[in-house]
Tab-separated table of C-alpha atoms and ligand atoms in Angstrom:
chain	number	residue	atom	x	y	z
A	1	MET	CA	26.038	63.531	57.244
A	2	PRO	CA	26.323	60.222	55.608
A	3	ILE	CA	26.694	57.284	58.102
A	4	SER	CA	26.609	53.667	57.118
A	5	PRO	CA	23.001	52.469	57.533
A	6	ILE	CA	24.570	49.192	58.662
A	7	LEU	CA	26.044	51.186	61.651
A	8	THR	CA	22.770	53.232	62.307
A	9	GLY	CA	20.654	50.178	62.131
A	10	GLN	CA	22.589	48.224	64.655
A	11	ALA	CA	21.384	47.675	68.080
A	12	THR	CA	23.720	48.315	70.785
A	13	TYR	CA	26.251	45.705	71.044
A	14	PRO	CA	24.630	43.485	73.842
A	15	PHE	CA	27.673	43.463	76.081
A	16	VAL	CA	27.692	47.223	76.192
A	17	ARG	CA	24.352	47.177	77.929
A	18	LEU	CA	25.811	44.445	80.369
A	19	ASN	CA	28.813	46.539	81.192
A	20	GLU	CA	26.672	49.683	81.688
A	21	ALA	CA	24.524	47.803	84.270
A	22	ALA	CA	27.675	46.488	85.972
A	23	THR	CA	29.103	49.936	86.121
A	24	ALA	CA	25.912	51.383	87.620
A	25	ARG	CA	26.020	48.857	90.378
A	26	ARG	CA	29.617	49.309	91.148
A	27	ALA	CA	28.976	53.138	91.307
A	28	GLU	CA	26.681	52.227	94.197
A	29	GLY	CA	29.668	50.570	96.073
A	30	LEU	CA	28.141	47.047	95.414
A	31	GLU	CA	30.302	44.103	94.344
A	32	VAL	CA	29.826	42.803	90.839
A	33	ILE	CA	31.084	39.305	89.824
A	34	ASP	CA	31.241	39.420	86.053
A	35	PHE	CA	30.617	36.231	84.121
A	36	GLY	CA	29.305	38.193	81.141
A	37	MET	CA	32.186	38.403	78.708
A	38	GLY	CA	34.968	35.822	77.899
A	39	ASP	CA	37.883	38.014	78.539
A	40	PRO	CA	40.277	35.520	80.580
A	41	ARG	CA	41.746	36.962	83.723
A	42	GLU	CA	44.367	34.346	84.252
A	43	PRO	CA	47.830	35.738	84.301
A	44	THR	CA	49.866	35.671	81.295
A	45	ASP	CA	52.873	33.425	81.651
A	46	PRO	CA	56.046	35.399	82.728
A	47	ARG	CA	58.212	33.895	79.834
A	48	ILE	CA	55.819	35.316	77.351
A	49	ILE	CA	55.755	38.790	78.917
A	50	GLU	CA	59.597	38.744	78.964
A	51	ALA	CA	59.687	37.854	75.274
A	52	LEU	CA	57.379	40.723	74.485
A	53	ARG	CA	59.752	43.101	76.462
A	54	ALA	CA	62.798	41.708	74.831
A	55	GLY	CA	61.204	42.296	71.445
A	56	VAL	CA	60.980	46.074	71.746
A	57	ARG	CA	63.903	47.897	69.953
A	58	GLU	CA	64.783	51.457	69.679
A	59	ARG	CA	63.173	51.571	66.297
A	60	MET	CA	60.326	49.341	65.234
A	61	GLY	CA	59.362	49.745	61.450
A	62	TYR	CA	56.048	48.470	59.980
A	63	PRO	CA	55.491	44.849	60.583
A	64	ALA	CA	55.042	42.785	57.330
A	65	ALA	CA	51.569	41.216	56.889
A	66	VAL	CA	53.035	37.694	56.196
A	67	GLY	CA	54.597	37.722	59.696
A	68	LEU	CA	57.870	36.696	60.938
A	69	PRO	CA	59.086	33.271	59.607
A	70	GLU	CA	59.780	32.383	63.235
A	71	LEU	CA	56.076	32.883	64.154
A	72	ARG	CA	54.909	30.951	61.202
A	73	GLU	CA	57.183	28.180	62.065
A	74	ALA	CA	56.003	28.226	65.584
A	75	VAL	CA	52.442	27.895	64.552
A	76	ALA	CA	53.252	25.006	62.207
A	77	GLY	CA	55.095	23.306	65.020
A	78	TRP	CA	52.138	23.636	67.275
A	79	VAL	CA	49.554	22.491	64.717
A	80	ASP	CA	51.803	19.607	64.102
A	81	ARG	CA	52.087	18.547	67.826
A	82	ARG	CA	48.518	19.301	68.641
A	83	PHE	CA	46.690	17.940	65.583
A	84	GLY	CA	49.355	15.880	63.775
A	85	VAL	CA	49.090	18.003	60.675
A	86	ALA	CA	51.969	19.287	58.725
A	87	LEU	CA	51.650	23.016	57.615
A	88	ASP	CA	54.025	24.782	55.314
A	89	PRO	CA	54.931	27.899	57.177
A	90	ASP	CA	55.421	29.862	53.838
A	91	THR	CA	52.264	28.971	52.076
A	92	HIS	CA	49.686	27.630	54.639
A	93	VAL	CA	49.589	30.107	57.241
A	94	ILE	CA	49.422	33.797	58.066
A	95	PRO	CA	49.392	35.678	61.488
A	96	THR	CA	46.538	37.887	62.453
A	97	LEU	CA	45.977	40.512	65.090
A	98	GLY	CA	43.989	38.324	67.313
A	99	SER	CA	41.186	36.623	65.419
A	100	LYS	CA	38.433	39.152	65.689
A	101	GLU	CA	39.644	41.431	63.037
A	102	ALA	CA	40.297	38.577	60.688
A	103	ILE	CA	36.840	37.045	61.159
A	104	PHE	CA	35.252	40.430	60.608
A	105	SER	CA	37.020	41.299	57.414
A	106	PHE	CA	37.168	37.765	55.943
A	107	ALA	CA	33.786	38.236	53.973
A	108	GLN	CA	35.477	41.047	52.048
A	109	VAL	CA	38.076	38.485	50.934
A	110	VAL	CA	35.781	36.067	49.600
A	111	LEU	CA	32.441	37.527	48.490
A	112	ASP	CA	31.690	38.117	44.868
A	113	ILE	CA	28.392	39.832	44.921
A	114	ALA	CA	28.206	40.611	41.242
A	115	GLY	CA	29.096	36.976	40.381
A	116	GLY	CA	26.091	35.663	42.471
A	117	ARG	CA	28.214	34.683	45.606
A	118	ASP	CA	26.621	37.016	47.835
A	119	THR	CA	25.623	34.938	50.989
A	120	VAL	CA	27.380	34.232	54.244
A	121	VAL	CA	25.904	31.318	56.287
A	122	LEU	CA	26.563	31.383	60.169
A	123	THR	CA	25.186	29.541	63.091
A	124	GLU	CA	23.282	31.166	66.137
A	125	PRO	CA	23.345	31.614	68.963
A	126	GLY	CA	27.020	32.700	68.416
A	127	TYR	CA	29.929	34.999	68.441
A	128	PRO	CA	28.612	38.123	66.558
A	129	VAL	CA	31.589	39.282	64.642
A	130	GLY	CA	31.015	37.175	61.520
A	131	VAL	CA	27.515	38.549	61.050
A	132	ARG	CA	28.709	42.057	61.496
A	133	GLY	CA	31.493	41.497	59.007
A	134	ALA	CA	29.209	40.089	56.374
A	135	GLN	CA	26.657	42.826	56.850
A	136	PHE	CA	29.362	45.615	56.375
A	137	ALA	CA	30.672	43.708	53.348
A	138	GLY	CA	27.100	43.933	51.777
A	139	ALA	CA	26.442	40.182	52.106
A	140	LEU	CA	23.091	38.426	52.552
A	141	VAL	CA	23.231	36.721	55.856
A	142	GLU	CA	21.711	33.429	56.685
A	143	GLU	CA	21.820	32.038	60.178
A	144	LEU	CA	21.141	28.320	61.094
A	145	PRO	CA	20.109	27.586	64.573
A	146	LEU	CA	22.113	25.506	66.970
A	147	LEU	CA	19.657	23.474	68.813
A	148	GLU	CA	20.193	21.163	71.896
A	149	GLU	CA	18.331	18.211	70.366
A	150	ASN	CA	20.961	18.321	67.425
A	151	GLY	CA	23.964	18.430	69.805
A	152	PHE	CA	24.272	22.168	68.832
A	153	LEU	CA	25.278	21.225	65.302
A	154	PRO	CA	23.534	22.965	62.461
A	155	ASP	CA	21.032	21.072	60.332
A	156	LEU	CA	22.905	20.974	57.047
A	157	ASP	CA	20.030	19.305	55.289
A	158	ALA	CA	17.755	22.371	56.091
A	159	VAL	CA	19.980	24.611	53.733
A	160	SER	CA	18.201	25.050	50.491
A	161	PRO	CA	19.837	24.424	47.027
A	162	GLU	CA	19.432	28.152	46.210
A	163	THR	CA	21.376	29.035	49.382
A	164	TRP	CA	24.134	26.578	48.558
A	165	ARG	CA	24.364	28.348	45.106
A	166	ARG	CA	24.728	31.605	46.465
A	167	THR	CA	26.943	30.825	49.466
A	168	ALA	CA	30.339	32.461	49.344
A	169	LEU	CA	31.379	31.655	53.101
A	170	PHE	CA	30.101	29.209	55.726
A	171	TRP	CA	31.263	29.874	59.207
A	172	VAL	CA	31.395	27.267	61.882
A	173	ASN	CA	32.685	27.537	65.543
A	174	TYR	CA	33.605	24.470	67.459
A	175	PRO	CA	34.193	24.159	70.259
A	176	ASN	CA	31.336	26.500	70.294
A	177	ASN	CA	30.722	29.830	71.988
A	178	PRO	CA	28.213	30.014	73.644
A	179	THR	CA	27.066	26.212	74.002
A	180	GLY	CA	30.358	24.608	74.789
A	181	ALA	CA	29.595	21.874	72.239
A	182	THR	CA	32.257	20.230	70.172
A	183	ALA	CA	32.125	18.932	66.539
A	184	PRO	CA	33.266	15.488	65.417
A	185	LEU	CA	35.639	15.177	62.489
A	186	ALA	CA	32.705	13.561	60.551
A	187	PHE	CA	30.839	16.899	60.616
A	188	TYR	CA	33.752	18.858	59.290
A	189	GLU	CA	34.228	15.950	56.637
A	190	ARG	CA	30.563	16.518	55.405
A	191	LEU	CA	30.966	20.279	55.365
A	192	GLY	CA	34.345	20.153	53.599
A	193	ALA	CA	32.686	17.974	50.837
A	194	LEU	CA	29.775	20.368	50.509
A	195	ALA	CA	32.267	23.273	50.171
A	196	ARG	CA	33.962	21.599	47.336
A	197	GLU	CA	30.739	20.455	45.746
A	198	HIS	CA	29.133	23.876	45.835
A	199	ASP	CA	32.511	25.953	45.689
A	200	PHE	CA	32.104	27.891	48.911
A	201	VAL	CA	34.729	28.680	51.422
A	202	LEU	CA	34.497	26.851	54.705
A	203	ALA	CA	35.844	29.013	57.727
A	204	SER	CA	36.270	27.316	61.004
A	205	ASP	CA	36.712	29.358	63.984
A	206	GLU	CA	38.646	27.354	66.489
A	207	ALA	CA	39.262	29.916	69.099
A	208	TYR	CA	38.361	27.393	72.021
A	209	THR	CA	40.243	24.210	70.875
A	210	GLU	CA	42.561	24.481	73.894
A	211	LEU	CA	39.885	24.741	76.598
A	212	TRP	CA	38.645	21.209	76.796
A	213	PHE	CA	37.785	19.067	79.851
A	214	ALA	CA	37.094	15.639	78.247
A	215	GLU	CA	38.843	14.723	75.067
A	216	PRO	CA	40.976	17.298	73.101
A	217	PRO	CA	38.678	18.547	70.383
A	218	VAL	CA	39.612	18.009	66.607
A	219	SER	CA	40.405	20.831	64.134
A	220	ALA	CA	39.063	21.020	60.527
A	221	LEU	CA	42.800	21.147	59.598
A	222	GLN	CA	42.598	17.272	60.208
A	223	LEU	CA	40.591	16.823	57.073
A	224	ASP	CA	42.643	15.237	54.182
A	225	ASP	CA	41.555	17.887	51.713
A	226	TRP	CA	41.980	21.545	52.455
A	227	THR	CA	40.358	22.976	49.266
A	228	ASN	CA	38.161	25.897	50.173
A	229	LEU	CA	39.112	25.534	53.761
A	230	VAL	CA	40.525	27.933	56.362
A	231	VAL	CA	40.819	27.703	60.079
A	232	PHE	CA	41.152	30.645	62.607
A	233	ASN	CA	42.925	30.179	65.933
A	234	THR	CA	44.178	32.559	68.546
A	235	LEU	CA	46.234	32.826	71.649
A	236	SER	CA	43.555	34.996	73.387
A	237	LYS	CA	41.928	32.014	75.274
A	238	ARG	CA	44.600	29.443	75.128
A	239	SER	CA	47.379	31.683	76.764
A	240	SER	CA	45.123	34.321	78.346
A	241	MET	CA	46.597	36.838	75.868
A	242	THR	CA	43.439	38.913	74.762
A	243	GLY	CA	45.315	42.200	75.119
A	244	TYR	CA	48.232	41.126	72.872
A	245	ARG	CA	45.896	40.396	69.854
A	246	SER	CA	47.660	37.424	68.248
A	247	GLY	CA	46.129	34.650	66.203
A	248	PHE	CA	46.640	32.965	62.743
A	249	VAL	CA	44.684	31.665	59.823
A	250	ALA	CA	45.859	28.390	58.150
A	251	GLY	CA	44.572	26.260	55.386
A	252	ASP	CA	43.959	26.122	51.552
A	253	PRO	CA	47.054	28.031	50.183
A	254	ALA	CA	44.897	29.877	47.524
A	255	LEU	CA	42.914	31.344	50.464
A	256	ILE	CA	46.202	32.134	52.372
A	257	ALA	CA	47.459	33.872	49.177
A	258	ALA	CA	44.380	35.932	48.925
A	259	LEU	CA	44.834	36.847	52.551
A	260	LYS	CA	48.381	38.000	51.946
A	261	GLN	CA	47.205	40.167	48.983
A	262	PHE	CA	44.231	41.614	51.071
A	263	ARG	CA	45.761	42.230	54.515
A	264	PRO	CA	48.305	44.916	53.609
A	265	ASN	CA	45.492	47.043	52.613
A	266	VAL	CA	43.993	46.921	56.102
A	267	GLY	CA	47.220	47.334	58.058
A	268	THR	CA	46.383	44.542	60.548
A	269	ALA	CA	49.795	42.856	60.863
A	270	PRO	CA	50.674	42.014	64.552
A	271	GLN	CA	53.478	44.148	66.070
A	272	GLU	CA	56.857	42.440	65.959
A	273	PHE	CA	57.125	42.366	69.721
A	274	VAL	CA	53.825	40.581	69.908
A	275	GLN	CA	54.809	38.065	67.326
A	276	ARG	CA	58.006	37.416	69.378
A	277	ALA	CA	56.045	36.801	72.447
A	278	SER	CA	53.545	34.596	70.361
A	279	VAL	CA	56.392	32.396	69.328
A	280	VAL	CA	57.006	31.675	72.995
A	281	ALA	CA	53.372	31.075	73.611
A	282	TRP	CA	52.794	28.519	70.798
A	283	GLY	CA	55.867	26.768	71.733
A	284	ASP	CA	54.905	26.084	75.386
A	285	GLU	CA	51.911	23.863	76.615
A	286	GLU	CA	52.634	23.966	80.456
A	287	HIS	CA	51.028	27.340	80.929
A	288	VAL	CA	48.011	26.144	78.830
A	289	GLY	CA	47.682	22.960	81.022
A	290	ARG	CA	47.574	25.310	83.996
A	291	ALA	CA	44.898	27.466	82.618
A	292	ARG	CA	42.854	24.463	81.626
A	293	ALA	CA	43.221	23.237	85.366
A	294	ALA	CA	42.000	26.416	86.581
A	295	TYR	CA	38.923	26.439	84.385
A	296	ALA	CA	38.208	22.734	85.056
A	297	GLU	CA	37.975	23.598	88.946
A	298	LYS	CA	35.756	26.444	88.381
A	299	ARG	CA	33.446	24.328	86.106
A	300	ARG	CA	33.460	21.404	88.591
A	301	LEU	CA	32.300	23.989	91.416
A	302	PHE	CA	29.413	25.318	89.227
A	303	LEU	CA	28.281	21.883	87.913
A	304	GLU	CA	28.050	20.866	91.541
A	305	LEU	CA	26.008	23.956	92.250
A	306	PHE	CA	23.664	23.392	89.459
A	307	ASP	CA	23.122	19.751	90.609
A	308	ARG	CA	22.431	20.964	94.128
A	309	VAL	CA	19.947	23.723	92.976
A	310	GLY	CA	18.320	21.701	90.137
A	311	VAL	CA	19.706	23.749	87.253
A	312	ARG	CA	20.283	22.060	84.090
A	313	ASN	CA	23.729	22.419	82.361
A	314	ALA	CA	22.668	22.008	78.625
A	315	GLY	CA	26.063	22.785	77.246
A	316	GLY	CA	28.943	20.704	75.970
A	317	PRO	CA	32.329	19.518	77.355
A	318	ALA	CA	34.563	22.311	76.268
A	319	THR	CA	35.239	26.262	76.331
A	320	MET	CA	35.191	28.496	79.393
A	321	TYR	CA	31.522	28.722	79.055
A	322	LEU	CA	28.603	27.026	80.749
A	323	TRP	CA	25.258	27.041	78.856
A	324	THR	CA	22.611	26.753	81.478
A	325	ALA	CA	18.859	26.148	80.827
A	326	THR	CA	16.547	28.659	82.417
A	327	SER	CA	13.321	27.427	84.053
A	328	ARG	CA	10.434	27.005	81.839
A	329	GLY	CA	8.587	30.344	81.188
A	330	VAL	CA	11.626	32.464	82.430
A	331	THR	CA	13.298	34.361	79.721
A	332	SER	CA	17.006	34.589	79.632
A	333	GLU	CA	17.078	38.390	79.914
A	334	ALA	CA	14.696	38.150	83.003
A	335	LEU	CA	16.993	35.645	84.863
A	336	ALA	CA	20.164	37.714	83.907
A	337	THR	CA	18.498	40.860	85.283
A	338	HIS	CA	17.363	38.900	88.510
A	339	LEU	CA	21.013	37.612	88.980
A	340	LEU	CA	22.457	41.269	88.320
A	341	ALA	CA	20.289	42.487	91.254
A	342	HIS	CA	22.269	40.104	93.331
A	343	GLY	CA	25.722	41.078	91.926
A	344	VAL	CA	26.181	38.357	89.426
A	345	ILE	CA	26.576	39.151	85.605
A	346	VAL	CA	25.751	36.487	83.143
A	347	ALA	CA	24.989	36.726	79.354
A	348	PRO	CA	21.354	36.245	78.456
A	349	GLY	CA	21.276	33.550	75.698
A	350	ALA	CA	18.790	35.683	73.606
A	351	PHE	CA	21.681	38.321	73.357
A	352	LEU	CA	23.477	35.769	71.377
A	353	GLY	CA	20.821	34.709	68.867
A	354	ASP	CA	17.129	33.868	68.808
A	355	SER	CA	17.990	30.203	69.502
A	356	GLY	CA	19.793	31.267	72.643
A	357	GLU	CA	16.528	31.940	74.411
A	358	GLY	CA	15.947	29.800	77.417
A	359	TYR	CA	19.590	29.723	78.316
A	360	ILE	CA	22.173	31.771	80.148
A	361	ARG	CA	25.939	31.741	79.685
A	362	PHE	CA	28.403	31.780	82.463
A	363	ALA	CA	31.943	32.739	81.183
A	364	LEU	CA	34.005	31.286	83.886
A	365	VAL	CA	36.547	33.969	83.961
A	366	PRO	CA	36.224	35.600	87.395
A	367	THR	CA	38.962	34.306	90.070
A	368	LEU	CA	38.332	31.098	91.954
A	369	ASP	CA	37.605	33.051	95.028
A	370	GLU	CA	35.015	35.255	93.110
A	371	CYS	CA	33.555	32.069	91.873
A	372	ARG	CA	33.053	30.787	95.308
A	373	ARG	CA	31.456	34.046	96.362
A	374	ALA	CA	29.202	33.922	93.370
A	375	ILE	CA	28.287	30.347	94.038
A	376	ALA	CA	27.251	31.350	97.686
A	377	ILE	CA	24.990	34.025	96.257
A	378	LEU	CA	23.568	31.581	93.458
A	379	GLU	CA	22.855	28.945	96.007
A	380	ASP	CA	19.966	31.196	97.047
A	381	VAL	CA	18.902	33.034	94.155
A	382	LEU	CA	19.279	30.717	91.051
B	1	PLP	C1	34.036	32.227	68.946
B	1	PLP	C2	35.074	33.329	68.994
B	1	PLP	N1	35.866	33.628	68.014
B	1	PLP	C3	36.881	34.407	68.072
B	1	PLP	C4	37.040	35.157	69.090
B	1	PLP	C5	38.022	36.283	68.919
B	1	PLP	O1	39.131	36.205	69.806
B	1	PLP	P1	40.386	37.140	69.570
B	1	PLP	O2	40.054	38.258	68.728
B	1	PLP	O3	40.713	37.729	70.982
B	1	PLP	O4	41.359	36.161	69.025
B	1	PLP	C6	36.187	35.012	70.176
B	1	PLP	C7	36.287	36.016	71.364
B	1	PLP	O5	35.589	35.975	72.221
B	1	PLP	C8	35.146	34.071	70.239
B	1	PLP	O6	34.316	33.897	71.078
């Protein structure tokens, strides 16, 4: 039976392995505190839930790929308040079913393999979906390492002229999963200029812009020139709405027009009741502030623990993740396996890319009580 070689050639999605290990431990009746995956467990604001309920009617037809005008306006309003940037709701923005599907399929929108634009450039360690989407679209994939000594920014000078010529799509993700690093506007300015010079598409995955603990991070939308630029954002982390599946893409109107043409083929318009809930979510900052404060408290407790036990937090000032250095000579998988034996799940950095070796990632999603219990365990075993 024909099955895509991309599928058969894939290793198990690393988090599946983590989940299996956790399930086995739970089956033995032992507690597992799961810092493995970044699925927020903060409650969704009741006003958002109410808007979802109120949005369900007796008959719901197919949602349109362009989304409800109210949602596009709500997104434009949020981008304006947050980044001081004016979007035209009709031409600069399109809603997505969470950002994962949009990130996955975006290579299909921009690749021109026959025309010589056959390469997707990404950074590693990182969120694996862009790579998977590029592979399924038949692209060549080039991964640039994110190294601590470069502030977890890719070395753009290391990209060859041949790669620039062939690049269709360049993905960046700041605030970064897994390193927590943020990027200055100057970084986006340089990449934006390169995108115009070499005519590739710059895609900025900004899923974590709202989870910050020092300065609010910038957006690539703050660039003066949006030529070849699109930004992906989502309510998943900001509003603890992973289960709703709601995000947006905004930027260069030519790319938004291409998405309006592409997306009806895929059938990924968000359900109307989800869009109505999303209008409420983008319009409110109070619940986001509460979530940020909850993460800040957990972050504080863990950073104090790391100080006490002499573990180095290598990561940056944003996201729900802590990117922690392992001791010299200890692999990330060995450390994660050791911690799992004591009931604490973390993601080994090596699962997230070759340059992730030497680090583990804590996703600060368990409750404050669970965090305190985990810290009591880690006090002895980290
Ligand atoms: C970097 C990054 N981008 C995008 C996403 C996708 O989020 P969603 O599909 O829930 O919007 C995630 C989820 O973990 C992520 O870590």
